Amino acid sequence: MNAETLIKRFLTSYKVVSFAGIDKNSGKTTALNKVISVFQGEVTFGLTSIGIDGEETDQVTNTPKPRIFVPKGTIFATAKNLLRQCDVTKEILDVTGISTPIGEVMIIKAQSAGYIEISGPSTASQSRIVIDKMKKYGATKILVDGALSRKSHAVPMVSDCVIISAGASVSPDMSAVIDITGNLLDKLRVEQLQDKIILKAVKKTDSATKIAVFNTEGKKVYKSGTNSFADAGRSVSDAANRIFINGAVIDSNVESLIKNIDRSKTDVKKVQIIVHDGTKLFIKPDLMGLLKRLGIGIRAVNAISVPFITANPHSPQGHSFNKSEFVKALGKKTKTSIIDVVGGDHYEAHA
């Protein structure tokens, strides 16, 4: 089975697909272009991004990067000031009222094939508005291009799945790239919360609450509008051991939380930390490992699907990995199917 067939098999059922790289020049835009080429003629594409993407030169590393090429009929969202950078024949379908530093986000239909430069909204809620508009105008497969340090945009509330791109640009050490990717996948794929009582209670939590502790009946025994993780830890017991963190989760918060759990009245192996989704976890691998050893579970309100990872064995800095070794090792580490969209090598996790 070739790479194109795998991509089609993995992505046919998804309507909104996000793309995120583990670093700049990981091959994210190349992966997006490949998906466009695989489904061209079978779907009407919708394209948006967070931040600027599609430019000829990377704004951070000043290295050439692939541009986004779209077929005729593609519907895309971009800022008004970037329209002149798009060499397609343009039909303005909608103006969104969403402002960016480079102009209002507009919905455009490409009346000819060509290269585009896109800059979409900066928040997930705004992205949903744009996606809904593109669907209204006939887009049947929507691709959301991420940007530097914005992996949190690839959340379940925006897309049906996320494609992660891993590349040699991260490090000349292949093992380091594989470990970084594996650690990211461990967080993104946090198991979904199955307890319906707690799930219902968590979903009712207001946005002003930063942390809450629930008992088994879904009643709050503690809540705070500040990051009072020590106090939250002291409120945990066997009768109340579900801790919802409403927002980003960082090392110091979790360390403070577990340090203050009274082990004399709490079996820590029954404690669960609940997050919105895996993109909210910003804790280091050693702390993830500690939680696992303690038996403290992490659950997500929303699951994230990662159908496959794309591998780029080449770096603009000049170093490269053996492509077949990289693809195979990455697949075994992450237990995920891997595709080198340029070289064609692939690893099937469940073959």
Short mmCIF file of C-alpha atoms in Angstrom, two decimals:
data_model
loop_
_atom_site.label_atom_id
_atom_site.label_comp_id
_atom_site.label_asym_id
_atom_site.label_seq_id
_atom_site.Cartn_x
_atom_site.Cartn_y
_atom_site.Cartn_z
CA MET A 1 0.00 0.00 0.00
CA ASN A 2 1.43 3.41 -0.97
CA ALA A 3 1.40 6.65 1.02
CA GLU A 4 -1.44 8.19 -0.99
CA THR A 5 -3.71 5.19 -0.38
CA LEU A 6 -2.94 5.30 3.34
CA ILE A 7 -3.72 9.01 3.58
CA LYS A 8 -7.04 8.51 1.83
CA ARG A 9 -7.90 5.56 4.06
CA PHE A 10 -7.05 7.43 7.25
CA LEU A 11 -8.73 10.75 6.43
CA THR A 12 -11.80 9.97 4.30
CA SER A 13 -14.16 9.97 7.28
CA TYR A 14 -12.89 13.25 8.80
CA LYS A 15 -14.50 16.53 7.71
CA VAL A 16 -12.22 18.96 9.60
CA VAL A 17 -8.51 18.13 9.86
CA SER A 18 -5.92 20.18 11.77
CA PHE A 19 -2.17 20.15 11.11
CA ALA A 20 0.48 20.86 13.74
CA GLY A 21 4.27 20.52 13.66
CA ILE A 22 6.40 19.69 16.67
CA ASP A 23 8.68 22.53 15.54
CA LYS A 24 9.20 24.90 12.62
CA ASN A 25 10.15 23.17 9.36
CA SER A 26 8.78 19.82 10.53
CA GLY A 27 6.94 19.34 7.24
CA LYS A 28 3.47 20.51 8.26
CA THR A 29 2.74 22.56 5.14
CA THR A 30 4.13 19.79 2.93
CA ALA A 31 1.75 17.38 4.65
CA LEU A 32 -1.17 19.72 4.07
CA ASN A 33 -0.29 20.07 0.37
CA LYS A 34 -0.08 16.29 0.10
CA VAL A 35 -3.55 15.86 1.58
CA ILE A 36 -4.88 18.41 -0.92
CA SER A 37 -3.31 16.49 -3.81
CA VAL A 38 -4.70 13.15 -2.57
CA PHE A 39 -8.30 14.37 -2.31
CA GLN A 40 -8.25 16.82 -5.24
CA GLY A 41 -11.25 16.36 -7.50
CA GLU A 42 -13.20 14.42 -4.86
CA VAL A 43 -14.02 17.14 -2.31
CA THR A 44 -14.46 20.88 -2.05
CA PHE A 45 -11.68 22.11 0.21
CA GLY A 46 -11.97 24.74 2.90
CA LEU A 47 -8.72 26.21 4.27
CA THR A 48 -8.01 28.35 7.27
CA SER A 49 -5.11 28.79 9.67
CA ILE A 50 -4.12 30.26 12.97
CA GLY A 51 -1.61 32.99 12.34
CA ILE A 52 0.14 33.52 9.02
CA ASP A 53 0.93 30.49 6.89
CA GLY A 54 1.65 29.84 3.25
CA GLU A 55 4.38 32.50 2.95
CA GLU A 56 7.39 31.79 0.73
CA THR A 57 9.98 32.36 3.46
CA ASP A 58 9.71 31.23 7.06
CA GLN A 59 9.39 34.40 9.16
CA VAL A 60 11.37 32.87 12.05
CA THR A 61 14.21 30.95 10.39
CA ASN A 62 14.33 32.92 7.12
CA THR A 63 14.48 29.68 5.12
CA PRO A 64 12.46 28.83 1.99
CA LYS A 65 9.28 26.92 2.77
CA PRO A 66 6.60 25.30 0.67
CA ARG A 67 3.60 27.41 -0.32
CA ILE A 68 0.01 26.23 -0.20
CA PHE A 69 -1.35 25.32 -3.65
CA VAL A 70 -5.11 24.98 -3.96
CA PRO A 71 -7.33 23.78 -6.81
CA LYS A 72 -10.09 25.82 -8.41
CA GLY A 73 -13.19 25.92 -6.23
CA THR A 74 -11.32 25.95 -2.91
CA ILE A 75 -12.87 28.13 -0.22
CA PHE A 76 -10.36 29.76 2.10
CA ALA A 77 -10.23 32.27 4.94
CA THR A 78 -7.53 34.91 5.04
CA ALA A 79 -6.89 38.44 6.23
CA LYS A 80 -7.80 41.27 3.87
CA ASN A 81 -4.22 42.56 3.58
CA LEU A 82 -3.02 39.18 2.29
CA LEU A 83 -5.42 38.96 -0.65
CA ARG A 84 -2.86 40.53 -3.00
CA GLN A 85 -0.41 37.73 -2.06
CA CYS A 86 -2.82 35.08 -3.37
CA ASP A 87 -2.38 34.43 -7.09
CA VAL A 88 -5.76 32.77 -7.62
CA THR A 89 -8.74 34.50 -9.20
CA LYS A 90 -10.71 35.56 -6.13
CA GLU A 91 -14.43 35.74 -5.40
CA ILE A 92 -15.30 37.32 -2.05
CA LEU A 93 -18.02 35.24 -0.42
CA ASP A 94 -18.20 36.77 3.04
CA VAL A 95 -16.63 39.22 5.47
CA THR A 96 -16.54 37.79 8.96
CA GLY A 97 -16.13 40.80 11.21
CA ILE A 98 -13.17 39.02 12.82
CA SER A 99 -10.21 41.39 13.10
CA THR A 100 -6.51 40.49 12.93
CA PRO A 101 -3.39 42.71 12.92
CA ILE A 102 -3.34 42.40 9.12
CA GLY A 103 -6.98 43.00 8.42
CA GLU A 104 -10.42 41.48 8.70
CA VAL A 105 -10.75 37.76 7.99
CA MET A 106 -12.58 37.22 4.70
CA ILE A 107 -14.06 34.10 3.11
CA ILE A 108 -12.80 33.70 -0.46
CA LYS A 109 -13.53 31.26 -3.27
CA ALA A 110 -10.65 30.44 -5.62
CA GLN A 111 -12.01 30.69 -9.16
CA SER A 112 -8.69 29.36 -10.47
CA ALA A 113 -5.95 27.10 -9.15
CA GLY A 114 -2.95 28.76 -7.55
CA TYR A 115 -0.95 29.63 -4.47
CA ILE A 116 -2.53 31.27 -1.46
CA GLU A 117 -1.32 32.86 1.74
CA ILE A 118 -3.67 32.47 4.67
CA SER A 119 -4.05 34.09 8.07
CA GLY A 120 -7.05 33.05 10.07
CA PRO A 121 -8.47 33.78 13.51
CA SER A 122 -6.48 33.62 16.73
CA THR A 123 -8.99 31.73 18.89
CA ALA A 124 -10.83 28.44 18.69
CA SER A 125 -14.24 30.12 19.00
CA GLN A 126 -13.48 32.41 16.06
CA SER A 127 -12.17 29.46 14.07
CA ARG A 128 -15.48 27.67 14.58
CA ILE A 129 -17.29 30.66 13.12
CA VAL A 130 -15.01 30.61 10.06
CA ILE A 131 -15.34 26.84 9.65
CA ASP A 132 -19.14 27.05 9.84
CA LYS A 133 -19.14 29.76 7.17
CA MET A 134 -16.92 27.68 4.87
CA LYS A 135 -19.28 24.73 5.31
CA LYS A 136 -22.20 27.03 4.47
CA TYR A 137 -20.50 27.95 1.19
CA GLY A 138 -19.97 24.31 0.25
CA ALA A 139 -16.64 23.19 1.73
CA THR A 140 -16.79 19.44 2.43
CA LYS A 141 -13.24 18.84 3.76
CA ILE A 142 -11.73 21.63 5.83
CA LEU A 143 -8.01 21.84 6.60
CA VAL A 144 -6.78 23.96 9.50
CA ASP A 145 -3.13 24.93 9.26
CA GLY A 146 -1.39 25.55 12.58
CA ALA A 147 1.41 27.97 13.37
CA LEU A 148 4.43 28.32 15.66
CA SER A 149 3.68 27.49 19.31
CA ARG A 150 -0.02 27.21 18.59
CA LYS A 151 -0.58 23.46 18.90
CA SER A 152 -3.44 24.23 21.25
CA HIS A 153 -5.42 25.36 18.22
CA ALA A 154 -5.69 21.73 17.10
CA VAL A 155 -8.35 21.03 19.70
CA PRO A 156 -11.43 18.84 19.47
CA MET A 157 -13.71 21.90 19.58
CA VAL A 158 -12.25 22.97 16.22
CA SER A 159 -11.39 19.81 14.31
CA ASP A 160 -12.19 16.11 14.09
CA CYS A 161 -8.54 15.04 14.16
CA VAL A 162 -5.00 16.40 14.06
CA ILE A 163 -2.07 15.35 11.91
CA ILE A 164 1.26 15.83 13.70
CA SER A 165 4.40 16.48 11.65
CA ALA A 166 7.75 15.44 13.11
CA GLY A 167 10.99 16.48 11.46
CA ALA A 168 14.76 16.49 11.73
CA SER A 169 14.66 20.27 12.15
CA VAL A 170 13.98 19.72 15.87
CA SER A 171 17.37 18.13 16.57
CA PRO A 172 20.25 16.42 14.74
CA ASP A 173 19.72 13.56 17.22
CA MET A 174 17.08 11.22 15.79
CA SER A 175 16.35 9.69 19.21
CA ALA A 176 15.61 13.15 20.62
CA VAL A 177 13.11 13.90 17.84
CA ILE A 178 11.40 10.56 18.42
CA ASP A 179 11.23 11.11 22.20
CA ILE A 180 9.81 14.64 21.80
CA THR A 181 7.16 13.34 19.42
CA GLY A 182 6.31 10.43 21.70
CA ASN A 183 5.95 12.71 24.70
CA LEU A 184 3.63 15.01 22.75
CA LEU A 185 1.47 12.07 21.67
CA ASP A 186 1.27 10.82 25.28
CA LYS A 187 -0.35 14.13 26.24
CA LEU A 188 -2.56 14.57 23.19
CA ARG A 189 -3.97 11.08 23.56
CA VAL A 190 -5.03 11.33 27.19
CA GLU A 191 -7.83 8.87 27.82
CA GLN A 192 -11.35 10.27 27.65
CA LEU A 193 -13.34 10.68 30.87
CA GLN A 194 -16.01 7.96 31.00
CA ASP A 195 -17.77 8.81 34.28
CA LYS A 196 -21.00 10.44 33.04
CA ILE A 197 -21.83 11.99 36.42
CA ILE A 198 -18.45 13.75 36.69
CA LEU A 199 -18.50 14.64 32.99
CA LYS A 200 -21.85 16.39 33.38
CA ALA A 201 -20.62 18.24 36.47
CA VAL A 202 -17.40 19.35 34.77
CA LYS A 203 -19.28 20.67 31.73
CA LYS A 204 -21.42 22.82 34.03
CA THR A 205 -18.35 24.46 35.58
CA ASP A 206 -18.25 28.19 34.80
CA SER A 207 -15.28 29.75 33.03
CA ALA A 208 -14.30 31.78 36.11
CA THR A 209 -13.48 28.59 38.04
CA LYS A 210 -9.83 27.62 37.61
CA ILE A 211 -9.86 24.43 39.66
CA ALA A 212 -12.61 22.33 41.23
CA VAL A 213 -12.75 19.11 43.23
CA PHE A 214 -15.80 16.85 42.93
CA ASN A 215 -17.10 13.99 45.01
CA THR A 216 -18.40 10.77 43.44
CA GLU A 217 -21.91 12.25 43.12
CA GLY A 218 -20.60 15.17 41.08
CA LYS A 219 -20.93 17.76 43.83
CA LYS A 220 -18.21 20.40 44.20
CA VAL A 221 -16.40 20.16 47.51
CA TYR A 222 -13.89 22.81 46.51
CA LYS A 223 -13.57 25.45 43.81
CA SER A 224 -11.34 28.43 43.20
CA GLY A 225 -11.10 31.24 40.69
CA THR A 226 -7.35 31.37 41.23
CA ASN A 227 -4.68 28.71 40.84
CA SER A 228 -4.98 27.54 44.47
CA PHE A 229 -3.63 24.07 43.81
CA ALA A 230 -2.32 23.53 47.34
CA ASP A 231 -5.76 24.21 48.83
CA ALA A 232 -7.34 21.96 46.21
CA GLY A 233 -4.94 19.18 47.13
CA ARG A 234 -5.85 19.49 50.82
CA SER A 235 -9.54 19.09 49.94
CA VAL A 236 -9.00 15.76 48.19
CA SER A 237 -10.12 12.55 49.91
CA ASP A 238 -11.39 9.11 48.96
CA ALA A 239 -14.89 10.60 48.90
CA ALA A 240 -13.83 13.52 46.66
CA ASN A 241 -11.02 12.61 44.28
CA ARG A 242 -11.93 14.09 40.90
CA ILE A 243 -9.93 17.28 40.23
CA PHE A 244 -10.90 19.44 37.26
CA ILE A 245 -8.31 21.95 36.04
CA ASN A 246 -9.97 24.54 33.83
CA GLY A 247 -7.19 25.70 31.51
CA ALA A 248 -3.50 25.05 31.04
CA VAL A 249 -1.83 22.49 33.31
CA ILE A 250 1.80 23.21 34.20
CA ASP A 251 4.42 21.46 36.34
CA SER A 252 4.28 23.74 39.38
CA ASN A 253 0.49 23.45 39.61
CA VAL A 254 0.51 19.66 39.55
CA GLU A 255 3.47 19.42 41.93
CA SER A 256 1.67 21.67 44.43
CA LEU A 257 -1.52 19.65 44.05
CA ILE A 258 -0.05 16.21 44.69
CA LYS A 259 2.26 17.45 47.46
CA ASN A 260 -0.76 18.59 49.47
CA ILE A 261 -2.94 15.49 49.11
CA ASP A 262 -3.27 13.86 52.51
CA ARG A 263 -2.24 10.24 51.91
CA SER A 264 -3.76 9.17 55.25
CA LYS A 265 -7.29 9.84 53.97
CA THR A 266 -6.75 9.39 50.23
CA ASP A 267 -5.79 6.46 48.04
CA VAL A 268 -3.89 8.38 45.37
CA LYS A 269 -4.33 5.50 42.94
CA LYS A 270 -8.00 6.45 42.72
CA VAL A 271 -7.37 10.17 42.13
CA GLN A 272 -8.05 11.59 38.67
CA ILE A 273 -6.98 14.92 37.21
CA ILE A 274 -9.44 16.06 34.53
CA VAL A 275 -8.58 18.48 31.70
CA HIS A 276 -10.51 19.82 28.71
CA ASP A 277 -8.23 17.95 26.29
CA GLY A 278 -4.62 16.88 25.85
CA THR A 279 -3.49 20.20 24.36
CA LYS A 280 -3.91 21.77 27.81
CA LEU A 281 -1.13 19.61 29.29
CA PHE A 282 2.19 21.45 29.48
CA ILE A 283 3.88 19.18 32.01
CA LYS A 284 7.30 17.63 31.48
CA PRO A 285 7.75 13.90 30.75
CA ASP A 286 9.30 13.19 34.16
CA LEU A 287 6.22 14.56 35.93
CA MET A 288 3.94 12.57 33.62
CA GLY A 289 6.00 9.54 34.65
CA LEU A 290 5.64 10.39 38.35
CA LEU A 291 1.86 10.63 38.04
CA LYS A 292 1.85 7.25 36.33
CA ARG A 293 3.98 5.70 39.10
CA LEU A 294 1.72 7.17 41.77
CA GLY A 295 -1.31 5.81 39.94
CA ILE A 296 -2.92 9.26 39.52
CA GLY A 297 -4.92 9.19 36.32
CA ILE A 298 -5.35 11.98 33.80
CA ARG A 299 -8.60 12.11 31.85
CA ALA A 300 -9.87 14.47 29.16
CA VAL A 301 -13.36 15.81 28.58
CA ASN A 302 -12.67 15.72 24.85
CA ALA A 303 -10.59 13.08 23.12
CA ILE A 304 -8.12 13.90 20.34
CA SER A 305 -7.69 11.63 17.34
CA VAL A 306 -4.25 11.43 15.67
CA PRO A 307 -4.77 9.16 12.64
CA PHE A 308 -1.11 9.31 11.59
CA ILE A 309 2.12 11.28 11.93
CA THR A 310 4.09 12.64 9.00
CA ALA A 311 7.87 12.27 9.11
CA ASN A 312 10.35 14.68 7.53
CA PRO A 313 13.86 13.17 7.71
CA HIS A 314 15.51 16.34 6.32
CA SER A 315 16.37 19.61 8.06
CA PRO A 316 17.00 23.02 6.43
CA GLN A 317 20.07 23.20 8.67
CA GLY A 318 21.61 20.49 6.48
CA HIS A 319 21.41 17.28 8.51
CA SER A 320 19.24 14.30 7.61
CA PHE A 321 18.19 10.97 9.06
CA ASN A 322 17.99 7.62 7.30
CA LYS A 323 14.37 7.94 6.20
CA SER A 324 13.34 4.29 6.57
CA GLU A 325 14.96 4.02 10.02
CA PHE A 326 13.32 7.27 11.14
CA VAL A 327 9.85 6.23 9.97
CA LYS A 328 10.08 2.78 11.56
CA ALA A 329 11.52 3.97 14.89
CA LEU A 330 9.00 6.79 15.15
CA GLY A 331 6.14 4.38 14.50
CA LYS A 332 7.31 1.89 17.10
CA LYS A 333 7.81 4.61 19.74
CA THR A 334 4.44 6.28 19.22
CA LYS A 335 2.47 3.15 18.24
CA THR A 336 1.08 5.28 15.42
CA SER A 337 1.13 4.95 11.64
CA ILE A 338 3.85 7.11 10.06
CA ILE A 339 4.00 8.54 6.53
CA ASP A 340 6.91 10.26 4.82
CA VAL A 341 4.78 12.24 2.37
CA VAL A 342 7.78 13.13 0.18
CA GLY A 343 9.87 9.97 0.22
CA GLY A 344 6.89 7.60 0.33
CA ASP A 345 8.14 5.43 3.20
CA HIS A 346 5.46 4.45 5.69
CA TYR A 347 4.85 2.40 8.81
CA GLU A 348 1.45 0.93 9.63
CA ALA A 349 0.89 0.69 13.36
CA HIS A 350 -1.75 -2.01 13.12
CA ALA A 351 -0.58 -3.86 10.03
#
